GROMACS .gro file of C-alpha atoms in nm:
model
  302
    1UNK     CA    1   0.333   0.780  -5.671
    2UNK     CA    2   0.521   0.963  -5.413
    3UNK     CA    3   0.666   1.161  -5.660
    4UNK     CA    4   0.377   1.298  -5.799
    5UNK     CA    5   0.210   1.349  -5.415
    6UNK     CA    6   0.498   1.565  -5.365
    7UNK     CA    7   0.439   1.760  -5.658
    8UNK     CA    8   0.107   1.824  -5.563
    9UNK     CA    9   0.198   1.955  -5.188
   10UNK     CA   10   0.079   2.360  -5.219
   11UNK     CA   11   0.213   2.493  -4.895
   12UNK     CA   12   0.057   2.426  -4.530
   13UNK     CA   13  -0.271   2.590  -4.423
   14UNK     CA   14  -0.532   2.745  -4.610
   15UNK     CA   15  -0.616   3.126  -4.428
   16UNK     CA   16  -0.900   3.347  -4.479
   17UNK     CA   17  -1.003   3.636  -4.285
   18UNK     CA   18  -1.403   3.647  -4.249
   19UNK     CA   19  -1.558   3.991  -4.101
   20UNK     CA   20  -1.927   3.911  -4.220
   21UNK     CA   21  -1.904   4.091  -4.532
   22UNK     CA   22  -2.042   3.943  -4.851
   23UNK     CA   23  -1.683   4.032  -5.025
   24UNK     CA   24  -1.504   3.834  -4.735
   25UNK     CA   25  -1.793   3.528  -4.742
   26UNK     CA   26  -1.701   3.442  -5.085
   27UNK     CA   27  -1.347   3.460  -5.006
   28UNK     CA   28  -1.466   3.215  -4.746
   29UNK     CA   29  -1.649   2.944  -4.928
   30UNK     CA   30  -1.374   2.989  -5.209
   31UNK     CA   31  -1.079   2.900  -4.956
   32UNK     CA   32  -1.325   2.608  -4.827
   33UNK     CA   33  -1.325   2.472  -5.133
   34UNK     CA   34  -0.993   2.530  -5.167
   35UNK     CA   35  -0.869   2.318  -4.836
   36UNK     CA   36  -1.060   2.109  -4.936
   37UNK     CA   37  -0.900   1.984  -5.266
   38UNK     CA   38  -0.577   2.036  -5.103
   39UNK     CA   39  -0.710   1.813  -4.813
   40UNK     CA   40  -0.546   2.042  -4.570
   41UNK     CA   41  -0.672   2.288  -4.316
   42UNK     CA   42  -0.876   2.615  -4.341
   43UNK     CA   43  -0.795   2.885  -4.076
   44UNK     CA   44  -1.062   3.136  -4.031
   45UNK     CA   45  -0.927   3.474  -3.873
   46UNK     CA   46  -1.126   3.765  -3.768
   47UNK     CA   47  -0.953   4.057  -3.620
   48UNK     CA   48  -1.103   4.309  -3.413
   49UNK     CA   49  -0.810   4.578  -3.410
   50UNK     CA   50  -0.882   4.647  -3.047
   51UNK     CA   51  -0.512   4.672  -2.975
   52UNK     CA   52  -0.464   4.986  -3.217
   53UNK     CA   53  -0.769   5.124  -3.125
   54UNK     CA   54  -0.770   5.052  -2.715
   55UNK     CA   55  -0.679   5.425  -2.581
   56UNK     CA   56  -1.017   5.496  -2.745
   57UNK     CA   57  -1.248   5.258  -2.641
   58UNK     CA   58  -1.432   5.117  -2.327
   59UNK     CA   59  -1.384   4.786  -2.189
   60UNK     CA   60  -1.756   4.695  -2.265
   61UNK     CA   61  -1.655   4.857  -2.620
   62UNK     CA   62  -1.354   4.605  -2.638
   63UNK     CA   63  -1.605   4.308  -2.488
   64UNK     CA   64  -1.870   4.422  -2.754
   65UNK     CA   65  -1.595   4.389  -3.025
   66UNK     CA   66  -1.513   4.030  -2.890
   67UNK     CA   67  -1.795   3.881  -2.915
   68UNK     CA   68  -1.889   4.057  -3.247
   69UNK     CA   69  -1.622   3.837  -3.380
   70UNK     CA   70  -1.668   3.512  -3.163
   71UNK     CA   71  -1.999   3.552  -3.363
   72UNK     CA   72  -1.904   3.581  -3.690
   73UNK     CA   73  -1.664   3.313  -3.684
   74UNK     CA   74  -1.945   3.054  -3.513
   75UNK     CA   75  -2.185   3.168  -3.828
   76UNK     CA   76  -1.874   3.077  -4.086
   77UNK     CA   77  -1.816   2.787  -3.886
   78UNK     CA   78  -2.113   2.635  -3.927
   79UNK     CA   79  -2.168   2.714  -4.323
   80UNK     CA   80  -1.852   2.586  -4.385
   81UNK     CA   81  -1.917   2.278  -4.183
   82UNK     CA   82  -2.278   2.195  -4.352
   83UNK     CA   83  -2.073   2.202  -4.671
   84UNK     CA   84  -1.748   2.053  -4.600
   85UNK     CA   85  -1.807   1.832  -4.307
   86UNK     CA   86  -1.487   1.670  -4.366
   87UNK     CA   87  -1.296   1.980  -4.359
   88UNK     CA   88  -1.047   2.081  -4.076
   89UNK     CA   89  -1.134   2.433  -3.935
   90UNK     CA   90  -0.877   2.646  -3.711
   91UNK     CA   91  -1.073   2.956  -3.591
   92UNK     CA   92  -0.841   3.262  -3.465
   93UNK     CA   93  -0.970   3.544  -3.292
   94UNK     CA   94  -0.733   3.816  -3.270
   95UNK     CA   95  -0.704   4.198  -3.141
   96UNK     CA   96  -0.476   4.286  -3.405
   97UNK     CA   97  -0.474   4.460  -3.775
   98UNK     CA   98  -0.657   4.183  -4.020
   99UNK     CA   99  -0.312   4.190  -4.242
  100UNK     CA  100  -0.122   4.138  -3.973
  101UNK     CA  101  -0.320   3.863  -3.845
  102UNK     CA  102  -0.355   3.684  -4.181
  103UNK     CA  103   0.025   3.701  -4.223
  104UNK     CA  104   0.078   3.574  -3.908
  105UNK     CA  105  -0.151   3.255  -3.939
  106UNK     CA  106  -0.021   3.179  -4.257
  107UNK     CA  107   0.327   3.145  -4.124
  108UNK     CA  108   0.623   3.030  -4.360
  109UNK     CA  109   0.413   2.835  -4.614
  110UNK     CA  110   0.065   2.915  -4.575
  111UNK     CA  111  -0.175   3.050  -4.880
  112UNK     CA  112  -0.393   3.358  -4.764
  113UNK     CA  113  -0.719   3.398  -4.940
  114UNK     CA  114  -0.886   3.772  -4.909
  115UNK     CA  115  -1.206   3.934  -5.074
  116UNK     CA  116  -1.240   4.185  -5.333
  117UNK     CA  117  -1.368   4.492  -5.188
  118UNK     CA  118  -1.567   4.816  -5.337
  119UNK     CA  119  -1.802   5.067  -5.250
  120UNK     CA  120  -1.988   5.020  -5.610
  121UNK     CA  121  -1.952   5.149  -5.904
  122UNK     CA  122  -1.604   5.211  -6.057
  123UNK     CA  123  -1.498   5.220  -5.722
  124UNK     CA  124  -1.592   4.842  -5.685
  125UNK     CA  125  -1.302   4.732  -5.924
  126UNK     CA  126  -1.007   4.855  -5.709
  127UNK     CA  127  -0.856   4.647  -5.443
  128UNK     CA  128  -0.967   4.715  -5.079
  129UNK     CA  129  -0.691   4.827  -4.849
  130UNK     CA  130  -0.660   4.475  -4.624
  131UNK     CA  131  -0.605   4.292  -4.980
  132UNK     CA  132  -0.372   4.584  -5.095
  133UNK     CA  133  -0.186   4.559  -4.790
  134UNK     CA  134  -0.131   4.173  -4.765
  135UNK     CA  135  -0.048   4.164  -5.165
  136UNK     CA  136   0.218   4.452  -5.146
  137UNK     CA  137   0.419   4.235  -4.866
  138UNK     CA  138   0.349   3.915  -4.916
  139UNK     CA  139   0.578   3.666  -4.853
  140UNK     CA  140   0.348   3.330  -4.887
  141UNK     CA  141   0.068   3.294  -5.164
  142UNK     CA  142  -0.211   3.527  -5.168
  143UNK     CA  143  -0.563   3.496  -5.364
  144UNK     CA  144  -0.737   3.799  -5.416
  145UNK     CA  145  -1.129   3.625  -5.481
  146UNK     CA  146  -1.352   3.842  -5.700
  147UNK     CA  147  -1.701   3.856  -5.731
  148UNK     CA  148  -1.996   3.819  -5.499
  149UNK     CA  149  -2.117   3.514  -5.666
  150UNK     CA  150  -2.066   3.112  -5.673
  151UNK     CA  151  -1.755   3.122  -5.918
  152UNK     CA  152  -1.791   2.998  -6.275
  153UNK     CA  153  -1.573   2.695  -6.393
  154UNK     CA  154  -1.429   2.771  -6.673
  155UNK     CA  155  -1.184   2.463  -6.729
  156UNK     CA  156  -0.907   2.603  -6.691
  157UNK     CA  157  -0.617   2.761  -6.486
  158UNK     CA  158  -0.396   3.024  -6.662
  159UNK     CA  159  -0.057   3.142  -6.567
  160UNK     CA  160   0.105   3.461  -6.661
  161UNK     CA  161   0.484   3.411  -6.788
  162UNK     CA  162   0.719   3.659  -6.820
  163UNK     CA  163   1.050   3.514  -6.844
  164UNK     CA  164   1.231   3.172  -6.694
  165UNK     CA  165   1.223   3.334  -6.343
  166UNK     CA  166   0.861   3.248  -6.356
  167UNK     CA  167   0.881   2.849  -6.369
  168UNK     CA  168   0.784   2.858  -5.969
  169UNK     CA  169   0.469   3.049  -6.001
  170UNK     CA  170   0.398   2.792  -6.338
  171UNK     CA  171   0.478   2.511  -6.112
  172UNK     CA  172   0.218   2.637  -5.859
  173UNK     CA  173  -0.061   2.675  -6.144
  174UNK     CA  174   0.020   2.305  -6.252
  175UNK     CA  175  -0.068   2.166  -5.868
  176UNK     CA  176  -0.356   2.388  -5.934
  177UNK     CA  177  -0.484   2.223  -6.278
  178UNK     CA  178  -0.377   1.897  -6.143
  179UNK     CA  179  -0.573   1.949  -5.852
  180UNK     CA  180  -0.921   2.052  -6.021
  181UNK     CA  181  -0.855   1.810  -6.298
  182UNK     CA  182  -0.817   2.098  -6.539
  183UNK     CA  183  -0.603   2.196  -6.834
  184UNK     CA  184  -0.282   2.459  -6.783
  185UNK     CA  185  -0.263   2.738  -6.998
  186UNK     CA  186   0.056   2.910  -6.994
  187UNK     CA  187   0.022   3.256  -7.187
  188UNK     CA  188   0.341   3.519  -7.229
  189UNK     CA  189   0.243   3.855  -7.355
  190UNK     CA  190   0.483   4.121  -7.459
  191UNK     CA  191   0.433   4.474  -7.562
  192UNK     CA  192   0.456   4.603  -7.900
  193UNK     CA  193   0.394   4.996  -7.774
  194UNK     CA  194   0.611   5.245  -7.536
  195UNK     CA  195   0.453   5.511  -7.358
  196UNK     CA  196   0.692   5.831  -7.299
  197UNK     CA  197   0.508   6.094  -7.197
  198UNK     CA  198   0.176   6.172  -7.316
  199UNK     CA  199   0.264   6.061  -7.663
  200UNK     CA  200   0.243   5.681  -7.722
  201UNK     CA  201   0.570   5.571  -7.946
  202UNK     CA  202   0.517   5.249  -8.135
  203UNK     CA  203   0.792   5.023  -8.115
  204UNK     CA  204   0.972   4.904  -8.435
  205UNK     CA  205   0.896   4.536  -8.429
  206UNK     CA  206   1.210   4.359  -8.341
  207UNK     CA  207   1.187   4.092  -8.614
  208UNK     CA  208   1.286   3.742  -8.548
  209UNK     CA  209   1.550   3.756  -8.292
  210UNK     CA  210   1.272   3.954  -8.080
  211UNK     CA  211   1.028   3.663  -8.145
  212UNK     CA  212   1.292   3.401  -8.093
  213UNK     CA  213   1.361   3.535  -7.747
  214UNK     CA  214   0.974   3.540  -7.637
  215UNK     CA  215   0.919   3.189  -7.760
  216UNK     CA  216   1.235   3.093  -7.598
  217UNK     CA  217   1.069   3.184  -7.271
  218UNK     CA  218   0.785   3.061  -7.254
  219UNK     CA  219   0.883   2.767  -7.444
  220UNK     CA  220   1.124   2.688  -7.197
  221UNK     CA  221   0.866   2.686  -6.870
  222UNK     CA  222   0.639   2.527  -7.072
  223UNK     CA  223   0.874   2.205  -7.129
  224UNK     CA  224   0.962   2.194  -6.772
  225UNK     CA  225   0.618   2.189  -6.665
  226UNK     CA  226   0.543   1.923  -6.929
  227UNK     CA  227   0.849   1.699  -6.763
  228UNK     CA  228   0.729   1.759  -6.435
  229UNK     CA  229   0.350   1.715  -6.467
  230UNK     CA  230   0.331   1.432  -6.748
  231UNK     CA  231  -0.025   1.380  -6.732
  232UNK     CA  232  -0.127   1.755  -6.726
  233UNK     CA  233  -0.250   1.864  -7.075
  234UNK     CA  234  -0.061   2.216  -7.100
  235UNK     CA  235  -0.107   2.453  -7.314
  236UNK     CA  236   0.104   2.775  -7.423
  237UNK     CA  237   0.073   3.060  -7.585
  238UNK     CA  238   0.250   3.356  -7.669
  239UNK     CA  239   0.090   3.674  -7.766
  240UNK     CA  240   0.194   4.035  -7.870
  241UNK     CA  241  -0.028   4.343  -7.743
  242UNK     CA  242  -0.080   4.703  -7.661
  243UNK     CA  243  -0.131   4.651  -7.313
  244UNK     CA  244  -0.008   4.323  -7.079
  245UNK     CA  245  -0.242   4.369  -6.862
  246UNK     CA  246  -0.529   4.425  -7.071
  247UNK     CA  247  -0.445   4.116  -7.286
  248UNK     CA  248  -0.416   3.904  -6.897
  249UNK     CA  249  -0.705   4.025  -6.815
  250UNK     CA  250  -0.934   3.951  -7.126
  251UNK     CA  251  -0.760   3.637  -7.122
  252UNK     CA  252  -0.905   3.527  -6.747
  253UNK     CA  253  -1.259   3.558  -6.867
  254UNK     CA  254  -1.206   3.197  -6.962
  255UNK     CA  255  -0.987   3.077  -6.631
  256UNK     CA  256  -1.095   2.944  -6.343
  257UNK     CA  257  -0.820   3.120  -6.196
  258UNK     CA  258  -0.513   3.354  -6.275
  259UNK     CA  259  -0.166   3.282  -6.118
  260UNK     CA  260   0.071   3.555  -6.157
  261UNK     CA  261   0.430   3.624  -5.999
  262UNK     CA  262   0.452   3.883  -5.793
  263UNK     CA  263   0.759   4.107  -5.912
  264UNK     CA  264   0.971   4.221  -5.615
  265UNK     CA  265   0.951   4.563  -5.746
  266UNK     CA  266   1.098   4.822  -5.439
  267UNK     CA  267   0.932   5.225  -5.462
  268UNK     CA  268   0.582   5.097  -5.618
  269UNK     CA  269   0.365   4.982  -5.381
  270UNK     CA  270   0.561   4.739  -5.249
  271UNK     CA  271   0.796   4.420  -5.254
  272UNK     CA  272   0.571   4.221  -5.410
  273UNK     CA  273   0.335   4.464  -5.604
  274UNK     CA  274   0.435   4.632  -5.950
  275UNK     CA  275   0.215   4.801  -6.250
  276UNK     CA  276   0.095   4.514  -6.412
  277UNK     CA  277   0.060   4.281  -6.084
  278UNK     CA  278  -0.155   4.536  -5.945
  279UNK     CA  279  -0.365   4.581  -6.216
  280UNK     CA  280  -0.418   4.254  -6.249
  281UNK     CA  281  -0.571   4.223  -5.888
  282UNK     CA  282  -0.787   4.478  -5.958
  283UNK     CA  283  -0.964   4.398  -6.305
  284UNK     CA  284  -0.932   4.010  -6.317
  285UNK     CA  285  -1.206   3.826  -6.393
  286UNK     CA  286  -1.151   3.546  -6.208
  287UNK     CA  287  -0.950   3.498  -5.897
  288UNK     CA  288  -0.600   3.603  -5.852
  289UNK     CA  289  -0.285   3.365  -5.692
  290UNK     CA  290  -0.026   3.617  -5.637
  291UNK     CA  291   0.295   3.381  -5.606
  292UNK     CA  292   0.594   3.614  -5.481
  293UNK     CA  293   0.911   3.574  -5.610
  294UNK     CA  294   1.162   3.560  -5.347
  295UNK     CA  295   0.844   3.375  -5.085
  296UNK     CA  296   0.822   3.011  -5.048
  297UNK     CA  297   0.528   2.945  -5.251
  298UNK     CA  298   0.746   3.045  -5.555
  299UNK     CA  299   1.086   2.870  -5.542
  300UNK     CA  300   0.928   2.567  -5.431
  301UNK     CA  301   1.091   2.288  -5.677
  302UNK     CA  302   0.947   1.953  -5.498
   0.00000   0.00000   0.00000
């Protein structure tokens, strides 16, 4: 029994950043509920940026600012309280940047949780730039929460695999099953096309060795998670495409949420952001754990 409570141990506090926005309230009642199976704590920060912006303002501007926030973080006190009454609640009010601020609360192990932002139409797909900012340097898990909408439970949690490297962000999506009493679904994709250029090459299939190495990774998270989560029904598939992404993405129309490992990938947008991570934040259907590779969220082998 200790064993398996170990196993199920996802980091320290839960931390969302709540600003009043509907984008950032469902962020907030999704990180609730989150703490709450986790039976941990749920920090809500709301930064006012006063410190960047102080050679600017008025000290009734900066007091205004204040107790804007002391406001908004009574209002999500008290939803969150009439719905988790059980639930431990840290409330931070800070004059920083929000990224820096969520970092900071989150510490060495915590998960942060931020909205999806948009200004509507197409525009309402891409990442705002707080959850762009906190994904590209993340160090300690980060959700990206779509939608502006209760979430739909579909079932199950899926986990993007790439190679072995990604057995700590699979071990991460098994706590996850575990902890909504869900099934895993494990799913490598690999590409069958090269783009060079503007012309799009197709790739000779590589026969069976090529298929023998794909299987061979994912087959080979897939029996460690089986080992380490015995009672977790698992399931993995692998799957050849056009487009990664695009085949991630249709696939988390039926997930309850997506748990992908951040690449470490210097000169994109960051340490922790590449192509297909990125994308992946932005067109999910379903929420998004970024696990980074190098953090402590992702080597975690307890």
């Amino acid at each position: 029994m200790e064993r398996t409570t170990a196993r199920l141990d996802l980091g320290g506090v839960v931390v969302v950043g709540v600003d009043g926005s509907p984008p950032a309230r469902t962020a907030m009642m999704w990180a609730a509920a989150e703490a709450a199976l986790r039976g941990g704590t749920l920090c809500l920060v709301h930064a006012t940026d006063t410190n960047a912006q102080a050679p600017l303002l008025s000290q009734a501007e900066i007091r205004r600012s204040r107790q804007a926030g002391r406001d908004t973080l009574d209002r999500a006190t008290r939803e969150i309280k009439d719905r988790y009454p059980e639930l431990t609640l840290i409330e931070e009010l800070t004059e920083g940047a929000a990224p820096e601020s969520l970092r900071r609360a989150a510490a060495l192990s915590g998960t942060v949780v931020v909205g999806h932002r948009g200004l509507g139409g197409f525009s309402s797909l891409l990442l705002g730039s707080v959850g762009l900012e906190v994904a590209a340097a993340a160090t300690t898990p980060v959700v990206v929460v779509r939608g502006t909408g209760e979430p739909i439970e579909a079932g199950v949690v899926l986990a993007a695999v790439r190679d072995d490297n990604d057995m700590g962000c699979a071990r991460v999506a098994a706590r996850e099953a575990v902890l909504r009493k869900v099934p895993l679904r494990l799913l490598h994709v690999w590409s069958i096309g090269l783009s060079i250029g503007s012309r799009a090459v197709r790739r000779r299939d590589c026969g069976e060795e090529s298929a023998r190495e794909h299987v061979h990774a994912l087959t080979s998270v897939s029996d460690q998670v089986r080992e380490e989560f015995p009672d977790l029904i698992v399931h993995a598939d692998g799957q050849k495409s056009h487009s990664v992404p695009g085949a991630l993405v249709d696939a988390s129309h039926h997930a309850d949420l997506l748990v992908i490992g951040g690449r470490r990938s210097p000169g994109y947008l960051g340490p922790t952001l590449g192509r297909i991570t990125l994308s992946l934040l932005q067109h999910a259907h379903c929420p998004v754990e970024l696990i980074p590779r190098q953090g402590p969220g992702h080597g975690s082998t307890s």
